[in-house]
Short mmCIF file of C-alpha atoms in Angstrom, two decimals:
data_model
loop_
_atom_site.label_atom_id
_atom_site.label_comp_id
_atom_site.label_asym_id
_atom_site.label_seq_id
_atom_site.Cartn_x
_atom_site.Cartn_y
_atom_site.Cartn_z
CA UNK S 1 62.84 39.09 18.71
CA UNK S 2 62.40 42.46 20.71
CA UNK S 3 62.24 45.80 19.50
CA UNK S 4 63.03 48.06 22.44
CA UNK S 5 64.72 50.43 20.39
CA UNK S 6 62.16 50.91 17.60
CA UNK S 7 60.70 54.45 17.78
CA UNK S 8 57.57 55.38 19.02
CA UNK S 9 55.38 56.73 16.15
CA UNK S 10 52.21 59.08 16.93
CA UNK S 11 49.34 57.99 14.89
CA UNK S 12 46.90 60.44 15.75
CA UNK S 13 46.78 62.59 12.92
CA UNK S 14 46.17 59.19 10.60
CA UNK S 15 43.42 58.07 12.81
CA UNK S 16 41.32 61.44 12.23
CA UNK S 17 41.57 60.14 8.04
CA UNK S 18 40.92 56.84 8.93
CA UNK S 19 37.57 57.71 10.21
CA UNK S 20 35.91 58.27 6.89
CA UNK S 21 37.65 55.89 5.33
CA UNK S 22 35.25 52.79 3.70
CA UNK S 23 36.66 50.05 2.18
CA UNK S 24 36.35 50.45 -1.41
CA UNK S 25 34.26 46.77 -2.01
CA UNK S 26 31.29 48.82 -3.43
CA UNK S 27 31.62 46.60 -6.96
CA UNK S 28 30.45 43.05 -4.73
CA UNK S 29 27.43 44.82 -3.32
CA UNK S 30 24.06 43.59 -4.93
CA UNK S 31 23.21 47.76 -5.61
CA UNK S 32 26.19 47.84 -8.23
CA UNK S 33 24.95 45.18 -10.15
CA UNK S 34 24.26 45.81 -13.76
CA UNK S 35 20.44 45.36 -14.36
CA UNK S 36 19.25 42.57 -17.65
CA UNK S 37 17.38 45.58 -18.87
CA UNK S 38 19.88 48.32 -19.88
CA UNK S 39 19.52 51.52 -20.87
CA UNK S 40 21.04 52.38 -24.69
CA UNK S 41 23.70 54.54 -23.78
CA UNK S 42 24.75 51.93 -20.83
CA UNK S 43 24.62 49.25 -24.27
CA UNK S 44 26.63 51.40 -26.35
CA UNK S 45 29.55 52.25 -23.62
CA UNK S 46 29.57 48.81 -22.86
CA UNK S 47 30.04 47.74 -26.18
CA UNK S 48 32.68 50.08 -26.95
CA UNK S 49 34.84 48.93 -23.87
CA UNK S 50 34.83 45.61 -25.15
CA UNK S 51 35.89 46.35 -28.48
CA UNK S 52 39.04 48.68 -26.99
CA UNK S 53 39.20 45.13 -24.78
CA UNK S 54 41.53 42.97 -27.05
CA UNK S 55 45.17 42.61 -28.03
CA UNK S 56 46.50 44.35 -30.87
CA UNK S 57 47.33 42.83 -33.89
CA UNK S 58 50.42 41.25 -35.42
CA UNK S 59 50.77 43.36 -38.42
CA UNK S 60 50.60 46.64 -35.94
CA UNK S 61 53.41 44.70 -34.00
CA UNK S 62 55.36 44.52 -37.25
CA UNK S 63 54.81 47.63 -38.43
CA UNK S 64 55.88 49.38 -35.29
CA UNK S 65 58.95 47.53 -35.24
CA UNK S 66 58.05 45.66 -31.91
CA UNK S 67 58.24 48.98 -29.60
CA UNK S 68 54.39 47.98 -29.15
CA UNK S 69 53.97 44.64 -28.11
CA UNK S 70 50.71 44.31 -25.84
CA UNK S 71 47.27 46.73 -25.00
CA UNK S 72 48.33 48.61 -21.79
CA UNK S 73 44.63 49.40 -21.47
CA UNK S 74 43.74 45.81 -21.64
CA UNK S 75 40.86 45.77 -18.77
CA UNK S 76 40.00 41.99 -16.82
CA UNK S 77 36.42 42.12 -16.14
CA UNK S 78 37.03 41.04 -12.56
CA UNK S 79 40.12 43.30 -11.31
CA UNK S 80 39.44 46.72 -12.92
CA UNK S 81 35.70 47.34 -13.07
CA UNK S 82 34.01 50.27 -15.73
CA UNK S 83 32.13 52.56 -12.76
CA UNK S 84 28.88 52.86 -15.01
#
């Protein structure tokens, strides 16, 4: 299929963005890896995000009358990554 009649589209003003653009992969380099010894305050955040890290319960289900049913915040440890 041929698109003759598709308009031409000037890109140049994208392309100057583009150029300092990096893909955002900085959580699989080895620098962003979180060290075995950690620092108390890096202990204490990262205990804190995985108690907010869990469903809530069935009473609180209940006793909102079901207009909460699941943690929006609820945070896969692969997908959405802390940035400490």
């Amino acid at each position: 299929m041929h698109h003759y009649n598709r308009p031409k589209t000037n890109l140049t003003p994208y392309l100057s963005q583009l150029e300092h653009f990096t893909y955002p992969s900085t959580f699989l380099s080895p620098s962003h890896k979180q060290p075995s010894q950690k620092s108390f305050k890096t202990k204490v955040t990262l205990a804190k995000a995985s108690r907010q890290n869990r469903p809530i319960p069935p009473w609180f289900r209940m006793k909102t009358d079901n207009k909460i049913q699941y943690n929006k915040n609820r945070r896969h440890w692969r997908r959405t990554k802390l940035g400490i």
